[in-house]
Amino acid sequence: MLGLAADRLRADMNRLLSFLFHQGILDEQFLQLQQLQDETSPNFVSEVVNIYFHESEKLLRNLRSLLVDREFSDYNKMGIHLNQFMGSSSSIGAKRIRNVCLAFRAASDQNNRAGCLSALEVLEHEYCFLKNKLHELFQIQQQRVLAAGVRYPMQH
Amino acid sequence: MTMEEKLGGSNGEDGGRDRFPIGMRVLAVDDDPICLKVLENLLRKCQYHVTTTNQAITALKMLRENRNRYDLVISDVNMPDMDGFKLLELVGLEMDLPVIMLSAHSDTKLVMKGITHGACDYLLKPVRIEELKNIWQHVVRKKKPDSKDQINASNQDKSRGGTGETGPTSSSSDQKVSKKRKDQSEDEDEEGDDNGHEDPSTQKKSRVVWSVELHRKFVSAVNQLGLEKAVPKKILDLMNVDGLTRENVASHLQKYRLYLKRLSSVATQQANMVAALGSKDPSYLRMGSLDGFGDFRTLTGPGRISSASLSSYQPGGLFGRLNSSAALSLRGISSGVIQSGHSQTLNNPINGFGKIQPAVVPANQNQNGTLFQGIPTSINQLSQNKPTNHFGEFNRCNDPNAFGVATNFQDARVMVGGSSNTLPVSSGNPLLLQSNTQQTQHSGGAFGNQPSSLGVTSLNQEPFDMNVRGSSNFLDHGRCSENWQSAVQLSSFPSNALSASETFSHEQLPSNNLQESISWTSSHLSGSPLDLSSSMANPANLEDSRGNISQVGLNNNVIQNIDYTTKQQWGDSRHDYNGNMNNSFSRGDSLVPASGPMMDQSNVISDKMNDVSLFSQFSGDSTYVVPHLDGEKSAFDTKSRSNDDFLFETKPQNGFNQNSFEPLENIMMSMIKSDQNNETPLMDGEFGFDAYSLGSCI
């Protein structure tokens, strides 16, 4: 049973990845990140993604605090946060988040506060979703590592 | 290969240079840690030698320490401590290194701004490795005018150790170009062929430093010849400076011409403005009354600059013209500046601008630099603001800032600080140096450094250039008027994803069996040690990779935060998903995916509708409610249809959140807790969807 764990985990991982790519949640940039992971930087992807989570939560919080302020008028300041969020999201391949950011930017360009607010909500939602999925992914990968460490007398 | 490496001599510090572009030394600057890390690794993958920093100021410092340590600079456009364009200009002027701009924003105006500021290239995030594989071409291109012509032929020659040439240059690895370049160019001239060429990477690029003195000679030579008739060869002869090559002069001339062009175009605008504004002579005169040196140091009033500098400025037809236009514009500027002081949010540092001059003096001279430091931050925050922008740019400007100021008048540039450079051309070097030393001790706000850098002879080289660039920018900067409507075309509606993910989770649960679901949760716990340990390893990696970042604080900060974040994340996921969802930023689930059960068929529909609906959302459509999670297809359709009507309405969205939050929570809860598939229909549809679609992908 356990001997099949590695296969199943790999299948799980592939399925999750396929799902994420298929749904446009991730794009080729994420693949590029995976390719950058090698012996010299074995945890590259998870490191980058963790930094991304940390930074993004800060940025999202900033964006929200800016927008809920009644006297909000500084679209430029918001634009800076948004730009950074967009840059980092696209750098890890979070395609959908990046697209939402584009729409957010459009609303911001038009000084459309309500539009920005709704864009922010979608953004938060998307971010949460991505975070969950990436957690799953990392978790599966860890399980794979564990499973790979198990030695069985019979080869599959 | 190894033999060449040895012959390459100086290349001891980076051994791979002979195998250019392998080993090309890149300095990467980006305040976003994610992009920086990714970029660094991408560059490493291209076999470049990478140094990173997240602060533009640090980058400048590193570059100034040893210009020859880097071949190429990649810099982000939006950085908090310094505008990327400013850094670009400074690097181009001081070090003449190729600079590539990087941004998440591909606004045409920004790209144009990058080009006009002298960027070699403008890349859009996310950067792909294919693009990075080619960036070495900019190094080669840059080197071409510097080296002799023959070089071109054998430039890329990897086998070339550039023995002859790099010998002398490498030995005197420090700049102070002129002598070296002289030797180098002489050698090249004599040898006259391939031997001379050093690979661009090996050539210790001795860059010409356009000191005030040098520039003055240059300008006088140009004036003598007349701008139109000025050719590099003649200028070179007239200047009669050792070690200067025709190419140096040529490139400098080009920049100078650009500067003048910008100046003249802006000057006309200024004249108009001035005419419209009337005069604020008193302030102008007052400012002008300060003596030269005082002006030099305090530099707030454009009037001061102009009067002092212009008067002492070298005569020349060209400058005569500039003088007059500048004088006109200066008047306008002073008034504009004062006005702008009120209108800007930068009021704090600029309060009572008219009175600011005395205040600025101490600020400038002290190293408290509170004024400066206050300004940069505010400026940076408002970097998109035109006034702010100008302000920042103005700081950079030198005296011919008087001209620059004129140009920026339209946007009510505030001129503070940058003035220190004002008299680069007019005043003697001693003044310049004096102010420089003062500035250099500046505690190091972005602007603090700039005056010092400007003071540094190298920078003053191109006061005109900087002004010109500065002036042209402000018109466009921060103006994002384009419509990103096209960007709204989302490929898939979030709802699909979420529902699919729900099913996916469902699918996972049953397939994994209950035990697995339990183990899944527990694996969160068990996994966490691993994750934490890996995150422990992260700091080490981070430190290594970021060893070059001078901000140690950042390093520690990042590392600790990562650890914390990791723990945090695992902690969160220990709870059910509601924990995550309940985060403040998870309220975005207002956009609850609607089309659960109807995923298959409705995908097509929803894809189409999504664009519309999503955009309508952002347009403030309050009535568009994501169809209820239980997926009433009819409701979805009607709502979607009604969305078209509301497409461009801008209603406030209040109740938007409430409705959809519950269902999502329900879903999540049911997902976590469900033993059975209470959403069997969902499951089947999803499962089937997943299996088939994903299976086809695998």
Short mmCIF file of N, CA, C and O in Angstrom, two decimals, chain B residues 397-469:
data_model
loop_
_atom_site.label_atom_id
_atom_site.label_comp_id
_atom_site.label_asym_id
_atom_site.label_seq_id
_atom_site.Cartn_x
_atom_site.Cartn_y
_atom_site.Cartn_z
N CYS B 397 18.63 67.79 -10.64
CA CYS B 397 19.12 68.72 -11.62
C CYS B 397 20.22 69.59 -11.10
O CYS B 397 20.31 69.89 -9.94
N ASN B 398 20.96 69.99 -11.99
CA ASN B 398 21.99 70.93 -11.63
C ASN B 398 21.52 72.29 -11.93
O ASN B 398 20.40 72.55 -12.22
N ASP B 399 22.44 73.10 -11.95
CA ASP B 399 22.14 74.44 -12.16
C ASP B 399 21.43 74.71 -13.39
O ASP B 399 20.46 75.40 -13.46
N PRO B 400 21.91 74.25 -14.38
CA PRO B 400 21.19 74.51 -15.57
C PRO B 400 19.84 74.07 -15.23
O PRO B 400 18.99 73.95 -15.99
N ASN B 401 19.70 73.83 -13.99
CA ASN B 401 18.43 73.59 -13.44
C ASN B 401 17.67 74.79 -13.57
O ASN B 401 16.49 74.75 -13.60
N ALA B 402 18.35 75.82 -13.63
CA ALA B 402 17.57 77.02 -13.79
C ALA B 402 16.79 76.75 -15.01
O ALA B 402 15.61 77.05 -15.09
N PHE B 403 17.37 76.14 -15.91
CA PHE B 403 16.65 75.83 -17.12
C PHE B 403 15.69 74.72 -16.85
O PHE B 403 14.56 74.73 -17.27
N GLY B 404 16.20 73.81 -16.10
CA GLY B 404 15.33 72.67 -15.81
C GLY B 404 14.11 73.13 -15.07
O GLY B 404 13.01 72.70 -15.31
N VAL B 405 14.33 74.03 -14.22
CA VAL B 405 13.20 74.52 -13.44
C VAL B 405 12.20 75.12 -14.36
O VAL B 405 11.01 74.89 -14.27
N ALA B 406 12.70 75.86 -15.22
CA ALA B 406 11.79 76.50 -16.16
C ALA B 406 10.96 75.45 -16.83
O ALA B 406 9.76 75.58 -16.96
N THR B 407 11.61 74.46 -17.20
CA THR B 407 10.87 73.46 -17.93
C THR B 407 9.79 72.83 -17.09
O THR B 407 8.76 72.46 -17.58
N ASN B 408 10.06 72.68 -15.87
CA ASN B 408 9.10 71.96 -15.06
C ASN B 408 8.01 72.84 -14.52
O ASN B 408 7.19 72.41 -13.76
N PHE B 409 8.08 74.00 -14.89
CA PHE B 409 7.16 74.93 -14.28
C PHE B 409 5.73 74.44 -14.39
O PHE B 409 4.93 74.58 -13.48
N GLN B 410 5.41 73.94 -15.46
CA GLN B 410 4.03 73.56 -15.67
C GLN B 410 3.48 72.73 -14.55
O GLN B 410 2.36 72.84 -14.15
N ASP B 411 4.28 71.89 -14.10
CA ASP B 411 3.75 71.04 -13.04
C ASP B 411 4.15 71.57 -11.71
O ASP B 411 4.20 70.84 -10.74
N ALA B 412 4.42 72.77 -11.68
CA ALA B 412 4.71 73.40 -10.39
C ALA B 412 5.72 72.60 -9.63
O ALA B 412 5.50 72.16 -8.52
N ARG B 413 6.76 72.41 -10.25
CA ARG B 413 7.80 71.67 -9.58
C ARG B 413 8.25 72.42 -8.37
O ARG B 413 8.38 73.63 -8.38
N VAL B 414 8.52 71.68 -7.38
CA VAL B 414 9.08 72.35 -6.23
C VAL B 414 10.57 72.19 -6.31
O VAL B 414 11.07 71.10 -6.51
N MET B 415 11.23 73.25 -6.13
CA MET B 415 12.64 73.10 -6.26
C MET B 415 13.28 73.19 -4.92
O MET B 415 13.47 74.25 -4.38
N VAL B 416 13.59 72.14 -4.43
CA VAL B 416 14.31 72.15 -3.17
C VAL B 416 15.50 71.24 -3.33
O VAL B 416 15.41 70.21 -3.94
N GLY B 417 16.52 71.67 -2.78
CA GLY B 417 17.60 70.70 -2.70
C GLY B 417 18.46 70.55 -3.91
O GLY B 417 19.65 70.76 -3.86
N GLY B 418 17.89 70.24 -4.96
CA GLY B 418 18.73 69.89 -6.11
C GLY B 418 19.69 71.00 -6.44
O GLY B 418 20.69 70.82 -7.08
N SER B 419 19.36 72.12 -5.97
CA SER B 419 20.14 73.28 -6.29
C SER B 419 21.60 73.14 -6.02
O SER B 419 22.40 73.80 -6.63
N SER B 420 21.95 72.33 -5.15
CA SER B 420 23.35 72.34 -4.77
C SER B 420 24.22 72.26 -5.99
O SER B 420 25.33 72.71 -6.02
N ASN B 421 23.70 71.62 -6.97
CA ASN B 421 24.52 71.49 -8.12
C ASN B 421 24.48 72.68 -8.98
O ASN B 421 25.12 72.73 -9.99
N THR B 422 23.69 73.58 -8.60
CA THR B 422 23.39 74.63 -9.55
C THR B 422 24.56 75.22 -10.25
O THR B 422 24.48 75.53 -11.40
N LEU B 423 25.56 75.42 -9.54
CA LEU B 423 26.60 76.18 -10.22
C LEU B 423 27.72 75.31 -10.74
O LEU B 423 28.86 75.66 -10.64
N PRO B 424 27.40 74.25 -11.23
CA PRO B 424 28.50 73.41 -11.67
C PRO B 424 29.26 74.06 -12.79
O PRO B 424 30.46 74.02 -12.85
N VAL B 425 28.50 74.63 -13.63
CA VAL B 425 29.20 75.18 -14.78
C VAL B 425 29.75 76.56 -14.48
O VAL B 425 30.85 76.91 -14.85
N SER B 426 28.94 77.29 -13.82
CA SER B 426 29.35 78.68 -13.68
C SER B 426 30.39 78.87 -12.61
O SER B 426 31.39 79.52 -12.82
N SER B 427 30.13 78.27 -11.52
CA SER B 427 31.08 78.54 -10.43
C SER B 427 32.31 77.69 -10.61
O SER B 427 32.36 76.79 -11.42
N GLY B 428 33.24 78.04 -9.85
CA GLY B 428 34.47 77.28 -9.98
C GLY B 428 34.35 75.97 -9.26
O GLY B 428 33.42 75.71 -8.52
N ASN B 429 35.29 75.18 -9.46
CA ASN B 429 35.27 73.88 -8.83
C ASN B 429 35.29 73.94 -7.33
O ASN B 429 34.65 73.16 -6.67
N PRO B 430 36.02 74.81 -6.78
CA PRO B 430 36.10 74.84 -5.32
C PRO B 430 34.72 74.90 -4.70
O PRO B 430 34.43 74.20 -3.74
N LEU B 431 33.91 75.72 -5.25
CA LEU B 431 32.56 75.84 -4.72
C LEU B 431 31.89 74.50 -4.79
O LEU B 431 31.27 74.03 -3.86
N LEU B 432 32.03 73.96 -5.90
CA LEU B 432 31.37 72.70 -6.14
C LEU B 432 31.83 71.67 -5.14
O LEU B 432 31.07 70.97 -4.51
N LEU B 433 33.12 71.64 -5.01
CA LEU B 433 33.66 70.62 -4.13
C LEU B 433 33.23 70.86 -2.71
O LEU B 433 32.92 69.95 -1.96
N GLN B 434 33.19 72.11 -2.39
CA GLN B 434 32.80 72.41 -1.02
C GLN B 434 31.41 71.91 -0.75
O GLN B 434 31.15 71.23 0.23
N SER B 435 30.56 72.28 -1.62
CA SER B 435 29.19 71.85 -1.39
C SER B 435 29.11 70.35 -1.44
O SER B 435 28.35 69.73 -0.74
N ASN B 436 29.92 69.83 -2.24
CA ASN B 436 29.88 68.38 -2.36
C ASN B 436 30.21 67.73 -1.06
O ASN B 436 29.56 66.82 -0.61
N THR B 437 31.27 68.20 -0.50
CA THR B 437 31.68 67.52 0.72
C THR B 437 30.59 67.62 1.76
O THR B 437 30.36 66.72 2.54
N GLN B 438 29.96 68.76 1.72
CA GLN B 438 28.90 68.89 2.70
C GLN B 438 27.82 67.89 2.42
O GLN B 438 27.30 67.25 3.30
N GLN B 439 27.52 67.82 1.21
CA GLN B 439 26.41 66.96 0.88
C GLN B 439 26.76 65.51 1.07
O GLN B 439 25.95 64.71 1.42
N THR B 440 27.95 65.23 0.80
CA THR B 440 28.27 63.81 0.86
C THR B 440 28.13 63.27 2.26
O THR B 440 27.91 62.10 2.48
N GLN B 441 28.25 64.16 3.20
CA GLN B 441 28.09 63.64 4.55
C GLN B 441 26.63 63.48 4.88
O GLN B 441 26.28 63.05 5.95
N HIS B 442 25.90 63.86 4.00
CA HIS B 442 24.48 63.81 4.22
C HIS B 442 24.06 62.42 4.64
O HIS B 442 24.57 61.46 4.12
N SER B 443 23.15 62.42 5.57
CA SER B 443 22.85 61.11 6.11
C SER B 443 22.18 60.17 5.13
O SER B 443 21.84 59.07 5.47
N GLY B 444 21.97 60.65 4.03
CA GLY B 444 21.72 59.64 3.02
C GLY B 444 20.32 59.39 2.60
O GLY B 444 20.00 58.34 2.12
N GLY B 445 19.52 60.42 2.70
CA GLY B 445 18.25 60.24 2.00
C GLY B 445 18.59 60.26 0.53
O GLY B 445 19.69 60.61 0.15
N ALA B 446 17.65 59.89 -0.19
CA ALA B 446 17.94 59.81 -1.62
C ALA B 446 18.44 61.14 -2.11
O ALA B 446 19.36 61.24 -2.89
N PHE B 447 17.84 62.15 -1.65
CA PHE B 447 18.23 63.44 -2.17
C PHE B 447 19.51 63.90 -1.55
O PHE B 447 20.24 64.65 -2.15
N GLY B 448 19.72 63.45 -0.41
CA GLY B 448 20.98 63.80 0.22
C GLY B 448 22.11 63.30 -0.64
O GLY B 448 23.10 63.96 -0.89
N ASN B 449 21.94 62.15 -1.10
CA ASN B 449 22.99 61.60 -1.93
C ASN B 449 23.09 62.28 -3.26
O ASN B 449 24.15 62.42 -3.82
N GLN B 450 21.97 62.67 -3.68
CA GLN B 450 22.04 63.21 -5.02
C GLN B 450 22.85 64.47 -5.11
O GLN B 450 23.66 64.61 -5.99
N PRO B 451 22.62 65.36 -4.23
CA PRO B 451 23.46 66.55 -4.35
C PRO B 451 24.91 66.15 -4.29
O PRO B 451 25.72 66.67 -5.02
N SER B 452 25.19 65.25 -3.43
CA SER B 452 26.60 64.89 -3.34
C SER B 452 27.05 64.25 -4.63
O SER B 452 28.11 64.53 -5.13
N SER B 453 26.20 63.46 -5.12
CA SER B 453 26.63 62.81 -6.35
C SER B 453 26.74 63.84 -7.45
O SER B 453 27.62 63.80 -8.26
N LEU B 454 25.84 64.74 -7.40
CA LEU B 454 25.92 65.76 -8.42
C LEU B 454 27.18 66.55 -8.23
O LEU B 454 27.86 66.91 -9.15
N GLY B 455 27.44 66.81 -6.97
CA GLY B 455 28.64 67.56 -6.69
C GLY B 455 29.83 66.80 -7.21
O GLY B 455 30.73 67.37 -7.80
N VAL B 456 29.79 65.56 -7.01
CA VAL B 456 30.90 64.77 -7.53
C VAL B 456 31.07 65.11 -8.99
O VAL B 456 30.13 65.15 -9.73
N THR B 457 32.24 65.34 -9.32
CA THR B 457 32.49 65.84 -10.65
C THR B 457 31.84 64.98 -11.70
O THR B 457 31.36 65.44 -12.69
N SER B 458 31.82 63.77 -11.45
CA SER B 458 31.29 62.89 -12.48
C SER B 458 29.89 63.28 -12.86
O SER B 458 29.54 63.31 -14.01
N LEU B 459 29.11 63.55 -11.91
CA LEU B 459 27.74 63.77 -12.25
C LEU B 459 27.54 65.12 -12.89
O LEU B 459 26.74 65.27 -13.79
N ASN B 460 28.22 66.06 -12.43
CA ASN B 460 27.95 67.39 -12.95
C ASN B 460 28.20 67.46 -14.41
O ASN B 460 27.82 68.39 -15.06
N GLN B 461 28.85 66.49 -14.84
CA GLN B 461 29.04 66.43 -16.25
C GLN B 461 27.82 66.80 -17.05
O GLN B 461 27.89 67.50 -18.00
N GLU B 462 26.72 66.26 -16.67
CA GLU B 462 25.61 66.46 -17.59
C GLU B 462 24.48 67.20 -16.94
O GLU B 462 23.37 66.72 -16.90
N PRO B 463 24.75 68.32 -16.43
CA PRO B 463 23.63 69.02 -15.80
C PRO B 463 22.55 69.27 -16.80
O PRO B 463 21.38 69.17 -16.50
N PHE B 464 22.94 69.58 -17.96
CA PHE B 464 21.94 69.88 -18.96
C PHE B 464 21.12 68.67 -19.25
O PHE B 464 19.92 68.71 -19.36
N ASP B 465 21.81 67.63 -19.36
CA ASP B 465 21.09 66.42 -19.71
C ASP B 465 20.06 66.09 -18.67
O ASP B 465 18.94 65.77 -18.98
N MET B 466 20.46 66.21 -17.48
CA MET B 466 19.53 65.79 -16.46
C MET B 466 18.32 66.67 -16.47
O MET B 466 17.20 66.23 -16.31
N ASN B 467 18.59 67.91 -16.67
CA ASN B 467 17.45 68.80 -16.69
C ASN B 467 16.53 68.46 -17.80
O ASN B 467 15.33 68.44 -17.66
N VAL B 468 17.14 68.26 -18.89
CA VAL B 468 16.30 68.00 -20.04
C VAL B 468 15.43 66.80 -19.79
O VAL B 468 14.25 66.79 -20.00
N ARG B 469 16.07 65.82 -19.31
CA ARG B 469 15.27 64.61 -19.10
C ARG B 469 14.20 64.87 -18.08
O ARG B 469 13.08 64.47 -18.22
#
